[in-house]
Amino acid sequence: MAMTETKVAGSSSAAGLSWARVCKECGQQHDGQESHLYEYQDDVDDELVCHICLQPLLRPMDTPCGHTYCFHCLSNFLKEQDFCPVDRQRLQLHQCRPSSLLVRNLLDKLTVMCPHSTECQQQMQRCELQPHLHNRCPVFRRLREEAEKRKRPSWNELKGRKGDGESSGEAKHSATQSRNPSREQPEPGLINPAYEESEEDNTPLRSSLVAEANVVELFREEPEEELGLRIVGGKDTPLGNIVIQEIIRDSLAARDGRLAPGDHILEVNDVSLASVPHSRAIAVLRQPSLLRLTVMQEKGFKTRDPRPDHHPSSSNASQPTHGPHGNPTSNHNPGTVLQVTLMKSQRTEPLGIKLIRKSDESGVFILDLLSGGLAAKDGKLRNNDKVLAINGHDLRHGTPESAAQIIQASEVRVNFVVMRPAESQEDGGSSREGQHGRGARRPEPQYFRRQSTYMKDPPGGFSSQEKTVSLKKEPRLSLGITIAGGRDCRSRLPVYITSVQPVGCLHRDGTIKKGDVLLSINGVDLTQLTYNEAVSVLKAQTAQSQVVLRVIQTLSEDSEEDSEAANKDELESLDDLRDDALNWTPLWTRWLGLPSHMHWCRDIVLQKTNNESWGFSIVGGYEESHGQQPFFIKTIVPGTPAHFDGRLKCGDEIVAVNGATTVGMNNSSLIPMLKLQKNKVTLTVVSWPGSLV
């Protein structure tokens, strides 16, 4: 047995502590790259102590040679060496595995003291320290409340005061933005309707777009575990940067909670992604074990001359035609954004709200208001309201647990921003194909084939080729392919091949590849069918002795195949880790070469009031160096109409604005068009799902 000495980064007194510097997991002050610090109260068995730091193990990792170390200690050691610290046998991090559940449970049950022992003498199991800090520790709560008071203007930004404008001419980054020089010198073709100059004198201007470079570490328990990120961009695409398009619900990244859609990934494990093609970036992100991501995160606009804080005593709900953030509701919008403030008689008074998650949509929703509770008496919140934020904390991708923690930590005032679904009678026919409400649920998006006036060539470096295979076969012999997609799937993907089995006749022919898009079989069109319809047609036609199959293959100058030729061993994981036909999905870049006539579009209507920003930036258009490029959404700014609407995604292609095609436009044509839309704009977009990592 060994008595471990407490590793202390600073005094346990609250003096000198700041919310920005204190670790949100262990409560101590230490560098973000260092291990967490705990004050252990009992002797710890030597078998539970790391042989590098000589402290109880944190995230223990077992080596093939039978030794166990803290994950941080071992990963840092192996950056400099290539052997086990104890027996010096050859060792690489990917050979190590997380310790057994039994060992991890023993470590979690070690008794520790609250680090703020001068005011809080609570002892608990190590696994209970973080919940204690966030829910019960008075020092931690005071630090958080002081920080919230200092950043109070950001709550006003989230609410969106009417008349907010933007100034791009004076936009300059704060110190936290020093790692993002591109804002001061826009990339060629980058236009930013998010940063329009306000022409009105009666509105306070936003002087800068706040962004921060942060380091986020994610650890895969199993080498093939997905992070749960959908990724777009790359140097071989008009976006240039690597951008998070979406975070998959209940995934590793979603549970971690620090990443968000729109974050730009700058580095992974000290490898820069600034000038790598998409496929290379995906290979880096699919590395096993620890990933240390350096990301640039937009935080929204900073107000130049903030008005005195306004605290409504009741709901500040908008009228049916206008959302509080300048988001007027319409039949296209998912609903009305409202602000509601609940005042507790005392800090511990419950609000009487039941919160849930939904299976088909991310975020936190109100399931029920308890009869006689504070929220029910107030009457402003309703069942099925989606909680966007509480006290300035963004919960668009949050969980009921995190929302409950914020409510429990709040003082007497609790500020809600919620989105209320449009009523069914308001879901009307102003969309291209009409919308049909389903009670309080969001209407289904209406898709339509890309019109002839919207046709364009693929982005530079991307193309496609059609292939036809004609073969004779035994009627009972299978083609040996599995498929996915269909017009009933998300994003209206075409039917594509997920695997070519070695037992089928198509594998022997060798022409058809995984990822090819099906056009027709024996003259029967497959491009407008649902998944089940496509399966039925394929089964019926395969029963014939003669089969003619037409497919289309998308190509790129930096395609997965080309990259494999150069780095075959490294990039095998792009497809091989997902050889299961049920799980394999194409990379985002595969869709960019698809011909325009196979695209399905939808209209997204954004509305605002006064001179606030639309909240997105665009890259693309005609450039002398690149020729004609499509316009893509590159950034969506928090706290803006595009952000709250939630349908526009990074990587979406803008096909038309108010019905006018963007094909052939350059920046000087599209910028005025967007600026002229003072209150409402209809964006026709094509959206492809990002690459899954």
C-alpha positions as a printed Julia matrix, in Angstrom:
693×3 Matrix{Float64}:
   0.0     0.0     0.0
   1.16    3.52   -0.71
  -0.05    6.83    0.58
  -0.3     9.05   -2.45
   0.57   12.69   -2.17
  -1.97   15.08   -3.5
  -0.92   16.86   -6.65
  -1.96   20.48   -6.1
  -1.72   23.13   -8.77
  -2.59   25.91   -6.41
  -4.11   26.65   -3.05
  -7.39   24.99   -2.29
  -8.63   28.33   -1.08
 -10.99   30.21   -3.32
  -8.6    33.13   -3.26
  -6.96   33.57   -6.63
  -9.32   31.19   -8.41
 -11.06   32.19  -11.61
 -13.74   30.4   -13.59
 -11.66   30.56  -16.77
  -8.64   28.86  -15.18
 -10.29   26.27  -12.95
 -10.77   22.76  -14.39
 -14.46   21.95  -14.79
 -13.85   18.27  -13.99
 -11.52   18.17  -10.98
 -11.94   21.76   -9.71
  -8.2    22.45   -9.56
  -6.13   24.92  -11.55
  -3.87   23.1   -13.99
  -2.8    23.35  -17.6
  -5.27   21.9   -20.08
  -2.72   19.32  -21.24
  -1.99   18.09  -17.71
  -3.74   15.32  -15.8
  -6.54   16.11  -13.38
  -5.59   16.7    -9.74
  -7.33   15.09   -6.75
  -6.92   15.17   -2.97
  -7.09   11.49   -2.02
  -8.06   10.7     1.56
  -6.93    7.08    1.91
  -4.02    4.84    1.06
  -4.16    3.58   -2.51
  -3.05    0.12   -3.52
   0.19    0.09   -5.54
  -1.59   -1.85   -8.3
  -3.8     1.21   -8.9
  -0.9     3.66   -9.16
   0.64    4.83  -12.44
   4.36    4.01  -12.74
   5.02    7.31  -14.53
   3.32    9.96  -12.36
   3.14    7.75   -9.22
  -0.46    8.84   -8.67
  -3.72    6.84   -8.81
  -4.51    5.98  -12.4
  -6.61    8.28  -14.56
  -8.15    6.7   -17.65
  -5.96    3.61  -17.18
  -4.44    1.94  -20.23
  -3.03   -1.61  -20.29
   0.03   -2.38  -22.41
   0.57   -5.72  -24.2
   3.45   -6.4   -21.79
   1.13   -6.22  -18.78
   1.69   -2.75  -17.31
  -0.86   -0.04  -16.65
  -0.45    3.74  -16.94
  -2.57    6.88  -17.03
  -3.61    7.61  -20.57
  -2.1    11.12  -20.54
   1.14    9.93  -18.97
   1.57    7.11  -21.46
   0.62    9.12  -24.55
   3.0    11.94  -23.6
   5.79    9.45  -22.89
   5.33    7.68  -26.23
   5.61   10.97  -28.09
   9.29   10.95  -27.17
  10.01    7.21  -26.76
   8.9     3.96  -28.36
   9.11    1.53  -25.45
   7.34    0.61  -22.2
   8.68    2.73  -19.29
   9.01   -0.34  -17.01
  10.45   -3.18  -19.12
  11.5    -1.1   -22.18
   9.77   -3.45  -24.63
   8.79   -1.88  -27.96
   5.43   -0.14  -27.62
   3.06    2.09  -29.58
  -0.08    3.73  -28.22
  -2.45    2.02  -30.64
  -1.35   -1.34  -29.19
  -2.7    -0.4   -25.76
  -6.26   -0.92  -24.57
  -8.4     0.62  -21.8
  -8.22   -1.29  -18.53
 -11.06   -3.58  -17.49
 -14.3    -2.2   -16.09
 -13.38   -3.68  -12.69
 -10.17   -1.63  -12.49
 -11.92    1.54  -13.61
 -14.68    1.03  -11.03
 -12.1     0.56   -8.24
 -10.45    3.82   -9.24
 -13.76    5.67   -9.45
 -14.55    4.62   -5.86
 -11.4     6.17   -4.37
 -12.31    8.78   -1.74
 -11.35   12.37   -2.51
 -11.88   15.73   -0.83
 -13.49   18.73   -2.51
 -10.57   20.91   -3.69
 -12.19   23.99   -2.13
 -11.82   22.61    1.39
 -11.65   26.01    3.09
 -15.38   26.44    2.45
 -16.49   22.94    1.44
 -15.25   19.94    3.43
 -17.24   17.32    1.54
 -15.67   13.92    0.85
 -16.93   11.66   -1.93
 -15.95    9.01   -4.45
 -13.76   10.3    -7.25
 -16.46    9.7    -9.85
 -18.83   11.92   -7.84
 -16.56   14.95   -7.66
 -17.6    16.53  -10.95
 -21.37   16.38  -10.2
 -20.6    17.73   -6.72
 -18.72   20.69   -8.15
 -21.43   21.6   -10.65
 -24.42   21.07   -8.39
 -23.44   21.46   -4.73
 -20.05   23.12   -4.15
 -20.59   26.76   -3.01
 -17.17   27.93   -4.22
 -17.59   26.45   -7.68
 -21.09   27.89   -7.92
 -19.86   31.35   -6.89
 -17.08   31.29   -9.49
 -19.56   30.34  -12.2
 -22.07   33.03  -11.18
 -19.36   35.7   -11.15
 -18.28   34.64  -14.63
 -21.88   34.74  -15.86
 -22.31   38.25  -14.51
 -19.18   39.42  -16.29
 -20.36   38.04  -19.61
 -23.96   39.22  -19.19
 -23.98   41.08  -22.57
 -23.68   37.73  -24.35
 -27.09   36.84  -22.93
 -28.46   39.93  -24.67
 -26.81   38.8   -27.88
 -28.5    35.42  -27.58
 -31.87   37.07  -27.06
 -31.24   39.27  -30.08
 -32.25   42.87  -29.46
 -34.23   44.43  -32.27
 -32.18   46.76  -34.38
 -28.85   45.03  -33.95
 -26.66   45.64  -36.96
 -23.19   44.6   -37.99
 -20.11   46.39  -39.15
 -17.6    44.47  -41.15
 -15.35   47.43  -41.79
 -14.42   47.71  -38.14
 -14.52   44.03  -37.32
 -11.31   43.04  -35.61
 -10.5    39.97  -33.63
  -9.8    39.91  -29.94
  -6.81   38.08  -28.55
  -8.69   34.82  -28.69
  -8.97   35.2   -32.44
  -5.27   35.55  -33.15
  -5.14   32.07  -34.67
  -7.72   32.9   -37.33
  -6.08   35.44  -39.64
  -8.47   34.72  -42.48
 -11.12   37.08  -41.07
  -8.91   40.12  -41.62
  -7.88   39.03  -45.11
 -10.81   37.18  -46.65
 -10.06   34.25  -48.88
 -10.71   34.71  -52.6
 -14.39   34.23  -53.27
 -15.4    34.52  -49.6
 -18.44   36.71  -49.16
 -20.03   37.28  -45.82
 -23.65   38.34  -45.61
 -23.11   37.65  -41.91
 -20.9    40.71  -41.64
 -22.85   43.36  -43.53
 -22.24   47.04  -42.88
 -25.21   48.63  -41.19
 -26.53   51.68  -43.0
 -28.84   52.8   -40.21
 -27.79   55.29  -37.55
 -30.38   54.33  -34.96
 -29.07   50.87  -34.12
 -26.09   49.8   -32.0
 -23.48   48.15  -34.18
 -21.76   44.84  -33.53
 -18.09   45.58  -33.84
 -16.58   42.1   -34.01
 -17.32   38.47  -34.47
 -15.94   36.65  -31.45
 -14.12   33.39  -32.11
 -11.92   31.21  -29.94
  -9.27   28.59  -30.67
  -9.8    25.71  -28.24
  -8.26   22.28  -27.71
 -10.68   19.36  -27.32
  -9.5    15.85  -26.5
 -11.62   12.85  -27.42
 -10.71    9.3   -26.5
 -12.07    6.23  -28.26
 -12.65    3.32  -25.88
 -12.46    1.03  -28.91
 -10.29    1.73  -31.99
 -13.27    1.57  -34.38
 -15.62    3.67  -32.25
 -16.99    6.63  -34.18
 -16.52   10.14  -32.85
 -19.97   11.02  -34.16
 -18.9    13.92  -36.38
 -19.94   14.64  -39.96
 -17.17   16.52  -41.74
 -17.12   18.72  -44.86
 -14.42   20.75  -46.59
 -10.78   20.24  -47.48
  -8.25   21.95  -49.71
  -9.64   20.06  -52.72
 -13.09   21.66  -52.19
 -14.29   25.26  -52.37
 -14.63   25.34  -48.56
 -10.89   24.97  -48.03
 -11.08   24.39  -44.28
 -12.21   21.21  -42.52
 -15.57   22.02  -40.91
 -17.92   20.08  -38.62
 -21.28   19.87  -40.37
 -23.17   17.89  -37.76
 -22.76   16.04  -34.47
 -24.5    12.67  -34.23
 -26.79   12.29  -31.26
 -25.57   10.14  -28.33
 -22.13    9.84  -29.95
 -18.76   10.29  -28.27
 -18.57   13.92  -29.42
 -22.17   14.6   -28.35
 -21.55   13.2   -24.86
 -18.38   15.29  -24.56
 -20.38   18.39  -25.46
 -17.55   20.77  -26.37
 -17.74   20.59  -30.17
 -20.53   22.13  -32.22
 -21.61   22.29  -35.87
 -19.65   24.98  -37.67
 -16.41   24.48  -35.73
 -13.36   24.58  -37.99
 -10.82   21.85  -37.2
  -7.35   23.37  -37.48
  -5.15   20.54  -36.16
  -5.44   16.91  -35.07
  -2.66   15.61  -32.8
  -0.42   18.48  -33.93
  -1.03   17.63  -37.61
  -2.29   20.7   -39.47
  -5.41   20.25  -41.59
  -5.03   23.67  -43.21
  -3.9    22.38  -46.59
  -4.89   18.73  -46.83
  -7.52   17.15  -49.08
 -10.75   15.88  -47.61
  -9.83   12.19  -47.71
  -6.52   12.82  -45.91
  -8.32   14.77  -43.15
 -10.81   11.94  -42.67
  -7.95    9.43  -42.37
  -6.32   11.57  -39.67
  -9.59   11.9   -37.77
 -10.1     8.13  -37.87
  -6.91    7.42  -35.96
  -7.48    5.15  -32.94
  -7.26    6.17  -29.28
  -6.7     9.81  -28.34
  -7.48   12.7   -30.67
  -6.39   16.18  -29.65
  -8.38   18.6   -31.82
  -7.54   22.27  -32.14
 -10.73   23.96  -33.29
 -11.81   27.49  -34.13
 -15.24   28.1   -32.62
 -17.46   31.03  -33.53
 -19.06   32.56  -30.43
 -21.3    35.15  -32.07
 -21.16   38.92  -32.32
 -19.79   41.28  -29.7
 -21.86   44.43  -29.26
 -19.95   47.69  -29.57
 -22.13   49.76  -27.22
 -24.3    47.34  -25.28
 -27.49   48.78  -23.91
 -28.28   48.41  -20.21
 -29.29   44.86  -19.47
 -32.99   44.34  -19.79
 -34.52   41.7   -17.6
 -38.14   41.02  -18.52
 -40.33   40.04  -15.63
 -42.45   37.88  -17.87
 -42.35   36.3   -21.29
 -40.74   38.41  -23.98
 -42.39   36.31  -26.66
 -42.56   37.72  -30.12
 -45.71   38.34  -32.03
 -46.66   35.56  -34.44
 -44.9    37.35  -37.25
 -41.6    38.08  -35.53
 -39.25   36.0   -33.45
 -37.23   37.73  -30.74
 -34.02   37.32  -32.61
 -35.43   38.84  -35.72
 -36.68   35.45  -36.82
 -40.18   36.04  -38.03
 -42.12   32.87  -38.13
 -43.41   31.54  -41.38
 -44.67   28.31  -42.76
 -41.07   27.52  -43.68
 -39.68   28.12  -40.21
 -39.68   25.33  -37.66
 -41.52   27.65  -35.28
 -41.42   30.8   -33.2
 -38.48   31.69  -30.97
 -39.51   33.05  -27.56
 -37.79   34.22  -24.4
 -39.34   33.36  -21.06
 -38.05   34.41  -17.65
 -39.13   32.5   -14.55
 -38.58   34.08  -11.12
 -38.15   31.67   -8.22
 -39.18   32.77   -4.74
 -36.03   31.13   -3.45
 -33.02   29.53   -5.08
 -34.07   25.94   -4.33
 -37.64   26.27   -5.61
 -38.27   23.72   -8.43
 -39.61   24.96  -11.74
 -41.9    21.97  -12.28
 -40.65   21.12  -15.78
 -40.06   17.63  -17.19
 -37.39   17.6   -19.92
 -36.78   14.84  -22.47
 -34.86   13.99  -25.63
 -36.5    12.89  -28.86
 -35.47   10.01  -31.05
 -35.76   11.95  -34.31
 -34.27   15.34  -33.35
 -31.35   16.54  -31.26
 -31.77   18.88  -28.33
 -33.92   19.22  -25.2
 -37.72   19.36  -25.21
 -40.36   20.12  -22.59
 -42.4    16.97  -22.01
 -44.73   18.26  -19.33
 -45.34   21.11  -16.89
 -46.22   19.82  -13.43
 -49.58   21.05  -12.18
 -49.11   23.77   -9.57
 -45.45   24.23  -10.45
 -43.81   27.58  -11.14
 -43.69   27.08  -14.92
 -47.33   25.94  -15.09
 -48.47   28.96  -13.06
 -46.46   31.31  -15.25
 -48.14   29.85  -18.34
 -45.56   30.99  -20.9
 -43.83   27.66  -21.56
 -45.66   24.8   -23.26
 -45.33   21.09  -23.83
 -43.12   20.26  -26.85
 -41.22   23.58  -26.73
 -37.6    23.02  -27.77
 -35.14   24.57  -25.31
 -32.5    26.5   -27.25
 -30.74   28.06  -24.27
 -30.97   28.53  -20.5
 -29.19   31.5   -18.91
 -27.08   31.91  -22.04
 -25.94   28.27  -22.25
 -26.52   26.9   -25.75
 -28.62   23.71  -25.53
 -29.47   23.16  -29.2
 -27.41   19.97  -28.98
 -27.63   19.57  -25.21
 -29.17   16.92  -22.98
 -31.89   17.02  -20.29
 -29.17   16.3   -17.73
 -27.09   19.33  -18.69
 -30.21   21.52  -18.75
 -31.14   20.32  -15.26
 -27.65   21.17  -13.98
 -27.92   24.72  -15.34
 -31.33   25.18  -13.73
 -30.13   23.81  -10.38
 -27.1    26.11  -10.41
 -29.14   29.24  -11.23
 -30.19   31.87   -8.76
 -33.78   33.14   -8.58
 -33.92   34.2   -12.23
 -33.97   31.52  -14.96
 -33.93   32.79  -18.56
 -35.21   30.42  -21.26
 -34.96   30.73  -25.03
 -37.32   28.2   -26.62
 -38.59   27.41  -30.09
 -42.31   26.69  -30.34
 -43.38   24.55  -33.31
 -45.69   26.23  -35.78
 -49.35   25.36  -35.41
 -50.7    23.0   -38.04
 -53.12   25.58  -39.43
 -50.21   27.89  -40.08
 -48.41   25.34  -42.19
 -49.46   26.54  -45.56
 -48.85   26.43  -49.25
 -46.27   29.12  -49.88
 -43.53   26.55  -50.38
 -42.85   25.19  -53.82
 -44.78   22.0   -53.16
 -46.76   22.98  -50.1
 -46.29   21.93  -46.51
 -48.51   19.64  -44.5
 -48.43   20.19  -40.75
 -48.43   17.33  -38.31
 -49.81   18.97  -35.21
 -47.03   20.48  -33.18
 -44.28   18.61  -35.03
 -42.01   20.24  -37.59
 -43.32   19.94  -41.16
 -41.49   17.58  -43.46
 -39.07   19.43  -45.77
 -40.28   19.65  -49.36
 -37.74   18.51  -51.96
 -37.83   19.01  -55.72
 -35.56   18.11  -58.61
 -32.99   20.69  -59.6
 -34.47   22.85  -62.35
 -32.81   23.27  -65.73
 -32.04   26.93  -64.96
 -30.14   25.82  -61.87
 -27.86   23.36  -63.7
 -24.11   23.82  -63.3
 -20.83   21.97  -63.64
 -19.37   20.26  -60.56
 -16.74   22.13  -58.53
 -13.26   22.22  -60.01
 -11.49   18.88  -59.73
 -14.72   16.85  -59.5
 -16.46   14.96  -62.3
 -18.37   11.77  -63.05
 -18.45    8.99  -65.61
 -21.26    6.66  -66.59
 -20.65    2.91  -66.76
 -22.8     0.17  -68.29
 -22.49   -3.52  -67.5
 -24.29   -6.13  -69.58
 -24.06   -9.72  -68.45
 -25.79  -13.05  -68.84
 -26.43  -15.05  -65.71
 -28.4   -17.88  -64.23
 -31.82  -16.56  -63.14
 -31.2   -17.65  -59.54
 -27.7   -16.16  -59.38
 -27.44  -13.0   -57.27
 -25.8    -9.8   -58.48
 -23.97   -9.72  -55.14
 -24.52   -6.06  -54.21
 -26.04   -4.24  -51.26
 -27.51   -0.76  -51.55
 -28.52    2.26  -49.5
 -30.07    5.67  -50.14
 -33.34    6.32  -51.9
 -35.65    9.3   -52.12
 -37.21    8.55  -48.74
 -33.88    8.83  -46.9
 -32.4    11.91  -45.33
 -31.04   14.46  -47.86
 -32.77   12.52  -50.68
 -29.65   10.61  -51.61
 -29.72    8.56  -54.83
 -29.56    4.78  -54.52
 -25.9     3.81  -54.24
 -23.91    0.59  -53.8
 -22.54   -0.07  -50.32
 -20.74   -3.34  -51.1
 -19.93   -5.72  -53.96
 -19.85   -9.23  -52.5
 -17.14  -11.63  -53.75
 -19.77  -14.35  -54.37
 -21.78  -12.33  -56.91
 -21.43  -12.07  -60.67
 -20.72   -8.3   -60.57
 -17.61   -8.88  -58.48
 -16.17  -11.15  -61.16
 -16.86   -8.52  -63.82
 -15.0    -5.86  -61.79
 -16.63   -2.8   -63.37
 -19.05   -1.96  -60.56
 -17.49   -0.46  -57.43
 -18.63    0.41  -53.95
 -20.04    3.95  -53.97
 -21.34    3.83  -57.56
 -24.79    5.41  -57.97
 -27.44    3.26  -59.67
 -29.15    4.8   -62.7
 -31.19    1.93  -64.16
 -31.45   -1.84  -64.53
 -32.83   -3.31  -67.76
 -34.13    0.14  -68.69
 -36.06    0.66  -65.42
 -35.16    4.07  -63.92
 -33.85    3.86  -60.33
 -33.09    7.54  -59.73
 -36.46    8.56  -58.29
 -37.29    5.49  -56.21
 -37.41    4.99  -52.47
 -35.14    2.39  -50.91
 -37.82   -0.31  -50.74
 -38.95    0.4   -54.31
 -35.36    0.09  -55.54
 -34.9    -3.22  -53.71
 -38.09   -4.61  -55.28
 -37.07   -3.55  -58.79
 -33.57   -5.01  -58.41
 -34.95   -8.34  -57.19
 -37.44   -8.55  -60.04
 -34.94   -7.68  -62.76
 -32.18   -9.88  -61.32
 -34.43  -12.89  -61.83
 -33.94  -12.47  -65.59
 -31.09  -14.16  -67.45
 -29.94  -10.91  -69.12
 -29.11   -7.89  -66.95
 -28.02   -4.45  -68.15
 -26.97   -2.21  -65.27
 -26.19    1.5   -65.67
 -24.33    3.31  -62.91
 -22.48    6.58  -62.47
 -19.14    6.91  -60.69
 -18.0    10.24  -59.26
 -14.32   11.18  -59.55
 -12.02   13.77  -58.05
  -8.41   14.75  -58.54
  -7.78   13.96  -54.85
 -10.25   11.08  -54.57
 -10.04    8.28  -52.05
  -8.74    5.96  -54.77
  -5.96    8.33  -55.8
  -5.0     8.87  -52.18
  -4.9     5.13  -51.55
  -2.47    4.73  -54.4
  -0.1     7.12  -52.65
  -0.8     6.13  -49.07
  -2.52    2.77  -49.29
  -1.74    1.51  -45.82
  -2.72    4.75  -44.14
  -6.0     5.28  -45.95
  -7.33    1.74  -45.94
  -9.33    2.76  -42.9
 -11.44    5.11  -45.04
 -13.51    2.2   -46.26
 -12.19   -0.97  -44.65
 -13.15    0.0   -41.12
 -16.68    0.25  -42.41
 -16.84   -2.72  -44.72
 -20.1    -3.7   -43.07
 -22.58   -2.9   -45.83
 -25.1    -1.67  -43.3
 -22.71    0.97  -41.91
 -20.61    2.07  -44.89
 -21.3     5.57  -46.16
 -19.54    7.5   -48.93
 -17.29   10.44  -48.2
 -18.85   13.88  -48.63
 -16.62   14.57  -51.63
 -18.16   11.65  -53.55
 -21.39   13.63  -53.94
 -19.72   16.8   -55.29
 -19.09   15.25  -58.71
 -22.69   14.08  -59.16
 -24.37   15.68  -62.24
 -26.8    18.51  -61.44
 -29.84   16.74  -62.88
 -29.54   14.16  -60.08
 -29.66   16.77  -57.31
 -32.68   17.28  -55.07
 -33.16   20.79  -53.71
 -35.24   22.41  -51.01
 -36.15   25.98  -50.12
 -35.12   27.48  -46.78
 -36.75   30.78  -45.86
 -34.92   33.01  -43.37
 -36.49   36.14  -41.96
 -35.2    38.96  -39.79
 -35.96   42.5   -38.68
 -33.97   45.72  -39.1
 -30.29   45.34  -39.92
 -29.23   42.22  -38.12
 -27.16   39.62  -39.9
 -28.49   36.63  -41.82
 -25.79   34.76  -39.94
 -23.87   32.82  -42.58
 -20.82   33.26  -44.77
 -20.38   31.93  -48.3
 -17.42   30.83  -50.35
 -17.41   30.32  -54.1
 -18.45   32.13  -57.25
 -16.4    33.02  -60.28
 -12.66   33.47  -59.72
  -9.98   33.92  -62.35
  -7.77   31.3   -60.71
 -10.49   28.66  -60.26
 -13.13   29.56  -62.83
 -16.8    29.13  -61.93
 -17.32   27.52  -58.51
 -20.64   26.81  -56.78
 -21.46   28.85  -53.68
 -21.18   26.9   -50.42
 -22.12   27.75  -46.84
 -18.86   27.98  -44.9
 -19.82   29.46  -41.52
 -23.02   29.82  -39.51
 -22.77   32.4   -36.74
 -24.3    31.65  -33.31
 -27.16   33.88  -32.24
 -28.4    34.71  -35.76
 -31.48   33.78  -37.86
 -29.58   31.05  -39.74
 -28.35   29.61  -36.44
 -31.74   29.53  -34.73
 -33.54   28.23  -37.82
 -31.26   25.2   -37.72
 -31.8    23.87  -41.25
 -28.91   25.52  -43.07
 -25.69   23.53  -42.67
 -22.03   24.11  -43.41
 -21.25   22.56  -46.79
 -24.71   23.25  -48.26
 -24.62   24.49  -51.86
 -26.7    27.6   -52.6
 -28.45   26.98  -55.91
 -30.68   30.05  -56.04
 -31.65   33.15  -54.04
 -35.32   34.13  -54.21
 -35.66   31.9   -57.27
 -32.78   33.57  -59.14
 -30.07   31.06  -60.03
 -26.57   31.64  -58.67
 -25.02   29.8   -61.62
 -22.62   32.15  -63.4
 -22.68   34.73  -60.6
 -19.59   36.26  -59.09
 -19.21   37.89  -55.71
 -20.14   41.35  -56.91
 -23.47   40.0   -58.15
 -24.47   37.9   -55.18
 -23.43   40.29  -52.4
 -25.88   43.06  -53.41
 -28.64   40.5   -53.94
 -28.3    39.27  -50.36
 -27.96   42.78  -48.92
 -31.13   43.9   -50.66
 -33.14   41.25  -48.8
 -33.87   43.3   -45.7
 -36.43   41.09  -43.99
 -36.8    37.82  -45.88
 -34.71   35.64  -48.14
 -35.42   32.27  -49.77
 -32.36   30.1   -50.26
 -32.61   27.09  -52.55
 -29.98   24.62  -51.38
 -28.58   21.17  -52.07
 -27.33   19.4   -48.95
 -25.09   16.32  -48.87
 -24.31   14.49  -45.61
 -20.77   15.06  -44.37
 -18.23   12.26  -44.04
 -18.78   10.28  -40.85
 -15.86    9.87  -38.43
